[in-house]
Short mmCIF file of C-alpha atoms in Angstrom, two decimals:
data_model
loop_
_atom_site.label_atom_id
_atom_site.label_comp_id
_atom_site.label_asym_id
_atom_site.label_seq_id
_atom_site.Cartn_x
_atom_site.Cartn_y
_atom_site.Cartn_z
CA UNK P 286 0.00 0.00 0.00
CA UNK P 287 1.32 3.43 -0.98
CA UNK P 288 1.39 5.66 2.11
CA UNK P 289 2.99 8.90 0.85
CA UNK P 290 4.02 10.56 -2.39
CA UNK P 291 6.22 13.53 -3.25
CA UNK P 292 7.97 15.02 -6.26
CA UNK P 293 11.22 16.86 -6.83
CA UNK P 294 14.68 16.78 -8.33
CA UNK P 295 16.15 13.86 -6.42
CA UNK P 296 18.57 12.12 -8.79
CA UNK P 297 19.31 14.96 -11.18
CA UNK P 298 19.24 18.76 -11.05
CA UNK P 299 17.59 18.77 -14.47
CA UNK P 300 14.63 16.45 -13.93
CA UNK P 301 11.82 16.08 -11.41
CA UNK P 302 10.82 12.61 -10.25
CA UNK P 303 7.78 11.24 -8.45
CA UNK P 304 8.66 9.37 -5.25
CA UNK P 305 6.23 6.82 -3.76
CA UNK P 306 6.87 5.13 -0.41
CA UNK P 307 4.94 2.04 0.66
CA UNK P 308 4.10 0.57 4.04
CA UNK P 309 6.10 -2.58 3.22
CA UNK P 310 9.38 -0.58 2.87
CA UNK P 311 9.37 -0.29 -0.92
CA UNK P 312 10.43 3.00 -2.53
CA UNK P 313 9.61 3.68 -6.18
CA UNK P 314 10.88 6.48 -8.42
CA UNK P 315 8.83 7.45 -11.48
CA UNK P 316 10.02 9.58 -14.37
CA UNK P 317 6.91 11.49 -15.45
CA UNK P 318 8.79 13.28 -18.25
CA UNK P 319 8.77 10.09 -20.31
CA UNK P 320 4.96 9.90 -20.24
CA UNK P 321 2.89 11.32 -23.14
CA UNK P 322 1.23 14.64 -22.34
CA UNK P 323 -2.53 14.70 -22.86
CA UNK P 324 -3.84 18.10 -23.90
CA UNK P 325 -7.08 19.27 -22.31
CA UNK P 326 -10.14 17.99 -24.14
CA UNK P 327 -8.36 15.15 -25.94
CA UNK P 328 -9.39 11.55 -25.42
CA UNK P 329 -7.32 8.38 -25.59
CA UNK P 330 -8.55 4.85 -26.16
CA UNK P 331 -6.23 3.33 -23.55
CA UNK P 332 -4.51 5.29 -20.78
CA UNK P 333 -0.75 4.82 -20.56
CA UNK P 334 0.61 2.96 -17.54
CA UNK P 335 3.44 4.69 -15.69
CA UNK P 336 6.11 2.23 -14.67
CA UNK P 337 8.79 2.82 -12.03
CA UNK P 338 12.25 3.79 -13.20
CA UNK P 339 13.90 2.70 -9.95
CA UNK P 340 13.07 0.55 -6.93
CA UNK P 341 14.72 0.13 -3.53
CA UNK P 342 13.78 -1.12 -0.06
CA UNK P 343 14.24 1.49 2.69
CA UNK P 344 12.20 1.13 5.91
CA UNK P 345 8.71 0.01 6.89
CA UNK P 346 5.64 2.20 7.56
CA UNK P 347 6.52 5.55 6.01
CA UNK P 348 4.00 8.29 6.89
CA UNK P 349 5.26 11.36 5.00
CA UNK P 350 8.01 12.22 2.54
CA UNK P 351 9.50 15.43 1.14
CA UNK P 352 12.18 16.23 -1.43
CA UNK P 353 14.74 18.81 -0.26
CA UNK P 354 15.15 20.91 -3.38
CA UNK P 355 17.90 23.36 -2.45
CA UNK P 356 21.04 24.81 -3.96
CA UNK P 357 23.16 21.79 -3.01
CA UNK P 358 22.48 18.08 -3.46
CA UNK P 359 18.83 17.08 -3.49
CA UNK P 360 17.89 14.92 -0.51
CA UNK P 361 14.79 13.02 0.56
CA UNK P 362 13.45 13.23 4.12
CA UNK P 363 10.87 10.68 5.30
CA UNK P 364 8.91 10.26 8.54
CA UNK P 365 7.97 6.83 9.88
CA UNK P 366 5.46 5.42 12.34
CA UNK P 367 8.22 4.50 14.83
CA UNK P 368 8.70 8.27 15.49
CA UNK P 369 11.86 8.34 13.36
CA UNK P 370 12.76 10.76 10.56
CA UNK P 371 15.37 9.59 8.04
CA UNK P 372 17.35 11.68 5.56
CA UNK P 373 18.45 10.01 2.32
CA UNK P 374 20.63 11.17 -0.56
CA UNK P 375 20.92 9.75 -4.05
CA UNK P 376 24.41 8.40 -4.76
CA UNK P 377 25.27 7.66 -8.36
CA UNK P 378 27.38 4.57 -9.00
CA UNK P 379 30.99 5.39 -10.03
CA UNK P 380 30.68 3.25 -13.16
CA UNK P 381 27.08 4.20 -13.92
CA UNK P 382 25.98 3.66 -17.50
CA UNK P 383 22.27 4.35 -16.99
CA UNK P 384 20.50 7.32 -15.43
CA UNK P 385 19.26 5.35 -12.43
CA UNK P 386 22.44 3.38 -11.69
CA UNK P 387 22.79 4.25 -8.03
CA UNK P 388 21.04 4.04 -4.68
CA UNK P 389 19.51 6.08 -1.87
CA UNK P 390 21.98 6.29 1.02
CA UNK P 391 20.94 7.00 4.61
CA UNK P 392 22.63 10.16 5.92
CA UNK P 393 20.93 11.00 9.22
CA UNK P 394 18.26 9.66 11.54
CA UNK P 395 16.32 11.63 14.16
CA UNK P 396 14.28 9.95 16.92
CA UNK P 397 11.39 12.06 18.24
CA UNK P 398 9.22 11.81 21.34
CA UNK P 399 5.79 11.64 19.67
CA UNK P 400 4.12 10.43 16.50
CA UNK P 401 4.84 12.44 13.35
CA UNK P 402 1.96 13.32 11.03
CA UNK P 403 3.76 15.84 8.82
CA UNK P 404 7.28 16.96 7.93
CA UNK P 405 7.93 20.27 6.23
CA UNK P 406 10.56 22.93 5.61
CA UNK P 407 10.86 26.38 7.10
CA UNK P 408 13.24 29.25 6.35
CA UNK P 409 14.26 32.03 8.73
CA UNK P 410 16.46 35.09 8.18
CA UNK P 411 19.43 33.05 9.44
CA UNK P 412 18.60 29.53 8.25
CA UNK P 413 17.18 28.12 5.02
CA UNK P 414 15.18 24.92 4.59
CA UNK P 415 15.12 23.86 8.22
CA UNK P 416 13.44 20.48 8.66
CA UNK P 417 10.38 20.64 10.93
CA UNK P 418 8.32 17.69 12.17
CA UNK P 419 4.91 17.86 13.83
CA UNK P 420 4.32 16.51 17.32
CA UNK P 421 0.99 15.60 18.99
CA UNK P 422 -1.06 18.32 20.66
CA UNK P 423 0.19 21.21 18.51
CA UNK P 424 3.93 20.89 19.11
CA UNK P 425 6.71 20.58 16.57
CA UNK P 426 10.47 20.12 16.41
CA UNK P 427 13.23 21.51 14.22
CA UNK P 428 15.61 18.80 12.99
CA UNK P 429 19.19 20.01 12.68
CA UNK P 430 22.18 18.49 10.93
CA UNK P 431 24.35 19.25 13.95
CA UNK P 432 25.21 16.64 16.56
CA UNK P 433 25.05 16.48 20.35
CA UNK P 434 25.77 13.92 23.06
CA UNK P 435 22.70 12.42 24.74
CA UNK P 436 22.89 9.48 27.19
CA UNK P 437 26.45 8.76 26.04
CA UNK P 438 25.26 8.67 22.43
CA UNK P 439 26.06 11.07 19.61
CA UNK P 440 22.82 11.97 17.82
CA UNK P 441 21.47 14.77 15.60
CA UNK P 442 20.13 17.80 17.44
CA UNK P 443 16.42 18.45 17.95
CA UNK P 444 14.90 21.79 18.94
CA UNK P 445 11.47 21.13 20.47
CA UNK P 446 8.69 23.69 20.61
CA UNK P 447 6.07 22.26 23.00
CA UNK P 448 2.36 22.74 22.28
CA UNK P 449 0.59 25.90 23.39
CA UNK P 450 -1.88 24.06 25.60
CA UNK P 451 -5.44 25.19 26.25
CA UNK P 452 -8.12 23.74 28.48
CA UNK P 453 -9.92 22.00 25.61
CA UNK P 454 -6.97 20.56 23.70
CA UNK P 455 -5.62 17.05 24.14
CA UNK P 456 -1.86 16.56 24.19
CA UNK P 457 -2.33 13.48 21.98
CA UNK P 458 -4.27 15.21 19.19
CA UNK P 459 -2.84 14.59 15.73
CA UNK P 460 -1.02 17.62 14.40
CA UNK P 461 0.05 18.89 10.99
CA UNK P 462 2.61 21.62 10.43
CA UNK P 463 3.70 23.55 7.36
CA UNK P 464 6.46 26.11 7.01
CA UNK P 465 7.48 28.74 4.48
CA UNK P 466 4.03 30.37 4.45
CA UNK P 467 4.91 33.49 2.50
CA UNK P 468 3.97 36.73 4.27
CA UNK P 469 5.25 39.17 1.65
CA UNK P 470 8.40 40.34 -0.07
CA UNK P 471 10.68 42.87 1.56
CA UNK P 472 14.01 44.30 0.45
CA UNK P 473 17.06 43.61 2.58
CA UNK P 474 20.77 44.09 2.26
CA UNK P 475 22.81 46.79 0.55
CA UNK P 476 21.79 45.61 -2.90
CA UNK P 477 18.10 45.75 -2.05
CA UNK P 478 17.58 42.19 -3.27
CA UNK P 479 14.08 40.82 -2.58
CA UNK P 480 13.81 38.54 0.42
CA UNK P 481 10.73 36.65 1.57
CA UNK P 482 9.56 36.45 5.15
CA UNK P 483 7.69 33.35 6.26
CA UNK P 484 5.16 32.22 8.84
CA UNK P 485 4.45 28.72 10.06
CA UNK P 486 0.99 27.16 10.31
CA UNK P 487 -0.14 24.38 12.63
CA UNK P 488 -3.39 22.42 12.37
CA UNK P 489 -4.84 20.00 14.91
CA UNK P 490 -7.37 17.32 14.10
CA UNK P 491 -9.79 18.75 16.69
CA UNK P 492 -10.36 21.94 14.64
CA UNK P 493 -7.59 24.21 15.95
CA UNK P 494 -5.56 26.23 13.43
CA UNK P 495 -2.63 28.45 14.45
CA UNK P 496 -0.41 30.89 12.59
CA UNK P 497 3.05 31.17 14.14
CA UNK P 498 6.16 33.29 13.92
CA UNK P 499 8.72 30.64 14.80
CA UNK P 500 12.39 29.81 14.45
CA UNK P 501 14.96 27.87 16.44
CA UNK P 502 14.67 30.23 19.41
CA UNK P 503 11.07 31.45 19.48
CA UNK P 504 7.50 30.30 18.93
CA UNK P 505 5.02 33.19 18.90
CA UNK P 506 1.33 32.58 18.21
CA UNK P 507 0.01 35.31 15.88
CA UNK P 508 -3.56 34.01 15.96
CA UNK P 509 -5.52 30.90 16.85
CA UNK P 510 -8.82 29.80 15.27
CA UNK P 511 -11.09 27.22 16.92
CA UNK P 512 -13.33 25.64 14.27
CA UNK P 513 -16.46 23.65 15.08
CA UNK P 514 -15.97 20.66 12.78
CA UNK P 515 -17.65 17.30 12.28
CA UNK P 516 -14.78 14.86 12.07
CA UNK P 517 -11.11 15.73 11.82
CA UNK P 518 -9.14 18.41 10.02
CA UNK P 519 -6.33 17.30 7.70
CA UNK P 520 -4.42 18.26 4.56
CA UNK P 521 -2.85 21.49 5.83
CA UNK P 522 -1.33 23.23 2.80
CA UNK P 523 -0.76 26.65 1.26
CA UNK P 524 -1.66 28.48 -1.92
CA UNK P 525 -1.76 32.02 -3.25
CA UNK P 526 -5.53 32.22 -3.47
CA UNK P 527 -5.75 35.94 -4.29
CA UNK P 528 -3.56 38.41 -6.16
CA UNK P 529 -1.70 39.48 -3.01
CA UNK P 530 1.99 38.73 -2.40
CA UNK P 531 1.13 36.65 0.67
CA UNK P 532 0.10 33.00 0.81
CA UNK P 533 -3.06 31.60 2.35
CA UNK P 534 -3.45 28.47 4.47
CA UNK P 535 -6.03 25.84 3.53
CA UNK P 536 -7.33 22.80 5.38
CA UNK P 537 -10.12 20.25 4.86
CA UNK P 538 -12.48 18.21 7.05
CA UNK P 539 -13.86 14.70 6.61
CA UNK P 540 -17.26 16.02 5.49
CA UNK P 541 -15.64 18.07 2.70
CA UNK P 542 -15.75 21.42 4.49
CA UNK P 543 -12.80 23.49 3.30
CA UNK P 544 -11.36 26.45 5.19
CA UNK P 545 -8.97 29.02 3.74
CA UNK P 546 -7.26 31.55 6.02
CA UNK P 547 -5.18 34.61 5.26
CA UNK P 548 -2.60 36.12 7.59
CA UNK P 549 -5.25 38.51 9.00
CA UNK P 550 -7.36 35.52 10.16
CA UNK P 551 -10.09 36.14 7.59
CA UNK P 552 -11.77 32.81 6.79
CA UNK P 553 -13.34 31.53 3.59
CA UNK P 554 -15.42 28.37 4.06
CA UNK P 555 -17.22 26.24 1.49
CA UNK P 556 -18.53 22.70 1.10
CA UNK P 557 -17.35 20.25 -1.54
CA UNK P 558 -20.46 18.10 -1.17
CA UNK P 559 -18.66 14.78 -0.67
CA UNK P 560 -16.81 13.14 2.18
CA UNK P 561 -13.05 13.41 1.69
CA UNK P 562 -10.09 11.36 2.85
CA UNK P 563 -7.20 13.40 1.39
CA UNK P 564 -6.68 17.02 0.40
CA UNK P 565 -3.96 19.34 -0.80
CA UNK P 566 -3.64 22.74 -2.46
CA UNK P 567 -0.94 24.67 -4.25
CA UNK P 568 0.22 25.68 -7.70
CA UNK P 569 -0.05 22.86 -10.20
CA UNK P 570 -0.03 22.62 -13.99
CA UNK P 571 -3.49 22.27 -15.50
CA UNK P 572 -2.01 22.94 -18.92
CA UNK P 573 1.50 22.73 -20.32
CA UNK P 574 3.93 25.36 -19.06
CA UNK P 575 1.56 27.11 -16.65
CA UNK P 576 1.02 26.61 -12.91
CA UNK P 577 -2.05 28.00 -11.18
CA UNK P 578 -3.77 27.72 -7.77
CA UNK P 579 -5.52 24.36 -7.48
CA UNK P 580 -7.54 22.51 -4.82
CA UNK P 581 -7.32 18.70 -5.00
CA UNK P 582 -9.60 16.27 -3.12
CA UNK P 583 -9.63 12.49 -2.86
CA UNK P 584 -13.17 11.52 -1.90
CA UNK P 585 -14.52 8.47 -0.10
CA UNK P 586 -16.36 7.58 -3.33
CA UNK P 587 -13.02 6.79 -5.02
CA UNK P 588 -13.05 9.95 -7.11
CA UNK P 589 -10.51 12.73 -7.53
CA UNK P 590 -11.82 16.30 -7.60
CA UNK P 591 -9.62 19.09 -8.97
CA UNK P 592 -10.78 22.69 -8.66
CA UNK P 593 -8.90 25.29 -10.69
CA UNK P 594 -9.61 28.62 -12.36
CA UNK P 595 -10.14 30.04 -8.86
CA UNK P 596 -11.06 33.67 -9.47
CA UNK P 597 -11.19 35.21 -5.99
CA UNK P 598 -10.14 38.81 -5.40
CA UNK P 599 -10.04 38.64 -1.61
CA UNK P 600 -10.97 36.29 1.19
CA UNK P 601 -12.95 38.80 3.30
CA UNK P 602 -16.22 40.15 1.88
CA UNK P 603 -16.15 43.91 1.44
CA UNK P 604 -19.21 46.16 1.49
CA UNK P 605 -19.71 48.73 -1.25
CA UNK P 606 -18.63 51.48 1.14
CA UNK P 607 -15.41 49.63 1.95
CA UNK P 608 -14.74 49.15 -1.76
CA UNK P 609 -15.17 52.89 -2.32
CA UNK P 610 -12.52 53.63 0.30
CA UNK P 611 -10.15 51.44 -1.71
CA UNK P 612 -10.73 53.58 -4.84
CA UNK P 613 -9.25 57.10 -4.47
CA UNK P 614 -10.90 58.21 -7.73
CA UNK P 615 -14.38 57.47 -6.33
CA UNK P 616 -13.57 59.28 -3.09
CA UNK P 617 -12.52 62.33 -5.13
CA UNK P 618 -15.84 62.34 -7.00
CA UNK P 619 -17.77 62.18 -3.72
CA UNK P 620 -15.71 65.07 -2.36
CA UNK P 621 -16.57 67.08 -5.49
CA UNK P 622 -20.24 66.57 -4.56
CA UNK P 623 -19.58 68.01 -1.11
CA UNK P 624 -19.37 64.73 0.80
CA UNK P 625 -17.01 64.59 3.78
CA UNK P 626 -15.28 61.29 2.98
CA UNK P 627 -13.63 61.16 6.41
CA UNK P 628 -17.14 60.65 7.82
CA UNK P 629 -18.23 57.10 7.00
CA UNK P 630 -21.87 57.89 7.81
CA UNK P 631 -21.93 60.65 5.18
CA UNK P 632 -20.37 58.29 2.63
CA UNK P 633 -23.06 55.66 3.32
CA UNK P 634 -25.81 58.28 3.02
CA UNK P 635 -24.35 59.54 -0.26
CA UNK P 636 -24.17 56.01 -1.67
CA UNK P 637 -27.77 55.35 -0.60
CA UNK P 638 -28.93 58.60 -2.21
CA UNK P 639 -27.13 57.96 -5.51
CA UNK P 640 -28.35 54.37 -5.74
CA UNK P 641 -31.95 54.67 -4.59
CA UNK P 642 -33.12 58.29 -4.60
CA UNK P 643 -31.30 60.33 -7.24
CA UNK P 644 -32.96 58.71 -10.26
CA UNK P 645 -36.41 58.72 -8.66
CA UNK P 646 -36.26 62.46 -7.96
CA UNK P 647 -35.29 63.23 -11.57
CA UNK P 648 -38.14 61.05 -12.84
CA UNK P 649 -40.64 62.70 -10.47
CA UNK P 650 -39.52 66.21 -11.53
CA UNK P 651 -39.84 65.36 -15.23
CA UNK P 652 -43.42 64.23 -14.64
CA UNK P 653 -44.18 67.48 -12.81
CA UNK P 654 -42.54 69.58 -15.53
CA UNK P 655 -39.66 70.76 -13.38
CA UNK P 656 -35.93 70.71 -14.08
CA UNK P 657 -33.53 68.31 -12.46
CA UNK P 658 -31.98 69.28 -9.18
CA UNK P 659 -28.30 69.16 -8.44
CA UNK P 660 -27.81 66.06 -6.27
CA UNK P 661 -27.41 66.89 -2.61
CA UNK P 662 -26.52 63.74 -0.74
#
């Protein structure tokens, strides 16, 4: 049984591979670039079968896997049900004649205190692509490539951030964590090069969602949302849902309820209409050469739902008056009519007059034979 899947440039800097880990220790690498590309709207008589390009046995009961796609060698980090995280690297054979003549070599192994539901990466101003693993009850741990002595053993360092406990939260609740939630682009350094700042998000199965400002030394809760859900939350992921420079956090529930949060804690909720067992979101290619925001659901009816073409301007719903305040040209026109735009009550009265009374008065005056009045909101 396949338990987790990821994709990235593992064996070569020039090609992305699909990695599938199974509960019985098998690891399969698939080269999707060799598969025929089906343009939208075209039909085929028989679908092509993707066959693995490489196979190796690693460890039993993998729960999550990620490809470390950085500037150096590409590694694979995998979490297992025995509370262990393993880091692998592809090593090409010295006399390799084929592309996949090599093997995945174990580099590091971290042993954690609690069960791991999700591993992710997080970057800080001082560190890039830190490994982070979720811990039950809302906690998480940074996994470092440095070593320390513990009980007369030399082992990789762990930096634990314990859960922010509340009266209603269980310390054993399953937890998902995701890092590198983009909060905007700022310029730093003498050259003014763009640099991204990132949040972290944590989701608990009981309906708790947190946005954090965290690194190796701190763990600050920016906001916490308590959702009333039927079932469990899962599938914590990110996507740029609107046209802003920031990323939004999305999560799904068993009944198909989907929640999307922005960094201001505005929430967009909608129902898929089917019970779901897996969910993710992000930028994926719905046509050749173009990635766009996509929501992907695996339902309990053995179907795969893909939502794309997501045209949403903003997560919060703005009133007409609020929209006017976002348009300086409209504010200027209201000021030309004598409206004090710093007074929101006057703006609402002016909008009401122009929408519902101005045309009626002109029509009434034309029936009575009078001339039109100058609008006085």
